[in-house]
Amino acid sequence: MRNNSLANDIGTQYYATQLGIYDEMYANKVKVLPYWERFMAALDSMGTENLELRRREAQRLLRENGVTYNVYGDSQNLTRPWRLDPVPLLISSEEWVVIESGLKQRAELLDLILKDIYGKQTLLKKGLLPPELVYSHEGFLHPCLGALQKQKRHLTIYSANLARGPSGRMWVLDDRAQAPSGSGYALENRTVMTRVLPDIFRQTQVHRLSGFFKSLHKGLVDIAPHKKEDPRIVILTPGPLNETYFEHAYLAAYLGYTLVQGGDLTVRDGKVWLKSLSGLQAVDVILRRVDDSFCDPLALRSESKLGIAGLLEAVRRGNVAIANPLGSSVLENPALMAFLPRLARYFLNDDLKLPSIATWWCGQSRERDFVLQHLDSLVVKPINRGYGNHAVFGGSLSSKEKERLRSQIIAKPHLFIGQEQVSFSTLPALIDNKIEPRNAVLRNFVVASGHDYEVMPGGLTRVARQKDNFIVSNQAGGISKDTWVLASEPDKPVTLWTQPRRNQLIDAETDALTSRAADNLFWVGRHLERTEAVTRLMRVILVKYREVFEFKDQHDEACLHVLLRTLTQVTGTYPGFIKCDEQFIKVPDTELISLVKDVFRRGTLTANVQAFFQAAFSIRDLWSQDTWRSVDNIQRRWQQRISNVDLTIEQLPSHLDDLMTGIVAFTGLTSESMTREASWLMLDSGRRIERALALISVLRSTLASRHEEVLQTQVLEAVLVVTDSLTIYQRRYRSYIQLPLVLELLLLDDAHPRSLAYQLQQLCIHIGALPRSKRKGQLSAEERLILKACTDLRLCNVQELTQVNEDDGVYQKFEELMSNTTDLLWQTSELIAEAYFSHSQTSQLMVLNTAEDEL
Amino acid sequence: MKYRITHSTLYDYSQSVGLCQNEARLQPRNFWRQQAHSSHFEITPSPTDFNERTDFFGNRVTYFAVQKPHTKLLVTVISEVTIFPKQNGLDLFNSMTWEQVVQILQTNFSLNSQAGFSEQQSQSQSQSQSQSQSQSQSQSQSQSQSQSTEYAYEILDARQYVLDSPMVSVSAELAEYARLSFEPNRALVDVVYDLMARIYKDFTYDPTFTTIATPLIEVLRFRRGVCQDFAHLAIGCLRSFGIAARYVSGYVETMPEPGKSRLVGADASHAWFSVYIPAIGWMDFDPTNNKVPHDQHITLAWGRDFSDVTPLKGIAFGGGQHTLSVSVDVLRLA
């Protein structure tokens, strides 16, 4: 233990480094390194309280920007907030030079190995790599042999986890070569840090990160086939359930690429196409975040639902480039680390500048025996990562477990490695208002761009939450940090915009909205509108309920019952109030609360809010910052309010008002910030269809049957409130409240944005404007349907609609019109899905199950 | 012996398929025992995209896509092949023991096998004492070391067939079953012969029992399966003792019963296995028929197991339910 000479109230005087462990602030010396001292002094002058405030502010920003990290197997609480510690890792410019050149060299080496393994296989033929090491790694994909295309470099993106050992040297812990994640998180961390510690950041000269992303873009353009100048680049994601989905969406938005899932792409004529609303559009480069073996169900894993059948064929023909190429996960084989020094000499005639952590591959008899003899002091890892395959610390095993491991190694030695157990360096971290040492791992990012590899000057630093813990990962709940590489002079800001050459005219990109995104937009519209309709109805019900309670008027009560039954209709939560005993409807509290709160019941507010959020999250990349904030706001505030265990009827009105405010904010933002292109048409079509359906549902349930006069007046008034039309009605028709007038306003008045006529008219316009291969002069099926609905409505008159059938007291014509319009709307919705959401078409694998024989 | 093989696969869908992509390994490959004179596809509806290549294992692969709506897809391949009855009887008397073969397969001869170890920047103690053991290894193989590089590459290539593959993972159970055949110092050829005969005797041919998804361990437990299972089983047994074995897909000529005329289309796809024996090469064995293929087995493709050589697989978009029917006709021409 050693005490710090700095005295401040952050608690650095209690900063207790551990004997034998390298600490970043001290670097094995007695005194704190000068640049750390400056930084800590700045923190010190800020004070504990202030620092804690800044930390919270950082958390708030991250949360609002929707920075999340999904944890596998946790579908209930899918997104976990990203945690950022405001104390960064500082790296001096002298040291950075070493790290940078080491990473470049390593990327270069791995690139050559990749090229050889899938090309000439000289390394195998010369005995520089044993075939067992290559072939028994699941990352070696047989179909990819010979599939690498003519590119200067094949390993476009590379990432390594580094840690500092006790001697102060940086070690590479592992190599990430297939679809490295983290660069987006690093960028977001930086963005937040510059906002919460602007003063310190300004005083410290820190290298900027944006240059790296510019290089990434250039690197991706470089590999585009046929030297296309302005290639279409897409990011292929496994979808919103993936752990780093936030980053996929974030990078897509930041770099201006289309975010796609496998179903959004198709292979035709040996080329890759994006299925967009306006037809197929050629794709040149895929930035891949799907594991390679899942990328093509025809050539690779047939059970994969994340890939594109025929993708590898398109690669072989040189029609698409993938970063990183399919098969590159073979480089993530940890056994390779044992061979890198030799391969560095073979390929580069040089020694490794950044050593790997000492690794013994058990596929060689001497190494195997060594590992078996030293099980207690080594970490044993299977070469294939995967379910149930993880690293074990030999020393922490029981003797029984150790015996099992030993026999596993002996049975298939080539599948295991032993690694030295290294204690990583510590660095200061803000933990519970105190600065404490924590073990850290640094992830760096490298990209091939132009003639060289380029390293992001910075990276993603992560520390374990617990003390003395060497397992530092996000799945295990680690905390992230920004990484500040100190510059000798200030960096100039780099803009991501490319400068057009003089007089070059740039074509505006047509809106490449994928059909999946269109589908989600449509449902964002529908779910939100449904939420709004239910909220409005419920607010009116609660007011009425209160009146019944206070005045005990029988008409109030009858009206309340009509509204409650309507609620069941609108939410589709049968039998609800429609078939129930008297007590159930007299004391509706339980059912009302359930309709607000239940997560697992279809039609409840919570279920609708969840569905809205899921659909919006699936297209995270399409929303503007502000819009996303409002999405997040709706979901989070609702969650906070209703997760209260003893939710009572009395609390509901304020919760519902709050929800309405959120909805209105989203609606306002979207209508102000979205261009009137395909995205908007989809979102608003969903909204209009749902609004029309909800309106019809309310009207049918409240007004289709005749009520006696006093009740009728009450019901009509309630309907006007529910549809937000009371003020307009009063202004227009003064004090008379009559069924024909109400119907005139709510059904036929196409100037009233809440009327049925308005919804249908908008739908007519939207559907007509959707891109589609039309025959001249011919309407599409969905256009015909919606036109019919529109026309039917316009052809009816209020007098006819309000003719009551004296036998059963039903407004026959009205009921018919409503029922027909509902059918037409549902059919329209289905046709839209069929025509535009083609990704929903499922694929099937056709293979003869057994090779039957007759003998 | 010359044959004409007609292999047809018909997919029948309940709903229209808008796009289907397929990969076929249906054209016989050429090698020392076999020459394919001609082999061509007839596909209806005709594919918009059609491309041929050679895969990792040297098999002929065809990619084709039908990009217009269809409810039926008929894929027919007609091939003419000559089989040379060259698998000579002498090979069956090869006396190299299985232990010797294992040793050969376990040794790197092009360079020493210690690559990597001395490279460690390890702070731990280095291991120099076990040098003697590996020296004795290199002596025992000194005779093979003088062989040509081609032979070295052949062995290098064979080594991948000792490893687990997607459908064949070696286990204690497999080793247990195989042990009876692996008597000490027995010639590998005899071991394989014995293993083939035991599988033929112990296992019941039962097409209703297994599907492609049935794990090997169940085949072993219930002692039932089809040609594919028996091939996988034999491969697993051999690999569990460190022997290189691979999977062969193809056809076998069926002879009509005496007095009956030959039924066209009654034949079927078949599968067997092959074992690597240094200095001889790869030798085929058919455990379903307890026979060493001579001139009635026509080879399509080989790989680590069935998953590498699936004769025809495809991904169809849409289609609803599908039924699939296959007919194979092996006609002896001369």
PDB file of C-alpha atoms in Angstrom, chain B residues 97-99 178-187 191 194 241:
ATOM      1  CA  THR B  97      -0.309 -51.197 -38.879  1.00  0.00           C
ATOM      2  CA  TRP B  98      -2.840 -48.680 -37.674  1.00  0.00           C
ATOM      3  CA  GLU B  99      -0.424 -47.456 -35.017  1.00  0.00           C
ATOM      4  CA  ALA B 178     -14.399 -49.394 -32.508  1.00  0.00           C
ATOM      5  CA  ARG B 179     -11.985 -50.874 -29.984  1.00  0.00           C
ATOM      6  CA  LEU B 180     -12.742 -54.485 -30.897  1.00  0.00           C
ATOM      7  CA  SER B 181     -11.470 -53.874 -34.408  1.00  0.00           C
ATOM      8  CA  PHE B 182      -8.381 -51.977 -33.337  1.00  0.00           C
ATOM      9  CA  GLU B 183      -6.313 -54.889 -32.107  1.00  0.00           C
ATOM     10  CA  PRO B 184      -2.724 -53.924 -31.387  1.00  0.00           C
ATOM     11  CA  ASN B 185      -0.365 -54.102 -34.343  1.00  0.00           C
ATOM     12  CA  ARG B 186      -3.111 -55.027 -36.720  1.00  0.00           C
ATOM     13  CA  ALA B 187      -2.784 -53.828 -40.297  1.00  0.00           C
ATOM     14  CA  VAL B 191      -8.948 -53.087 -39.041  1.00  0.00           C
ATOM     15  CA  ASP B 194     -13.285 -55.872 -39.717  1.00  0.00           C
ATOM     16  CA  PHE B 241      -8.379 -43.758 -33.078  1.00  0.00           C
TER      17      PHE B 241
END
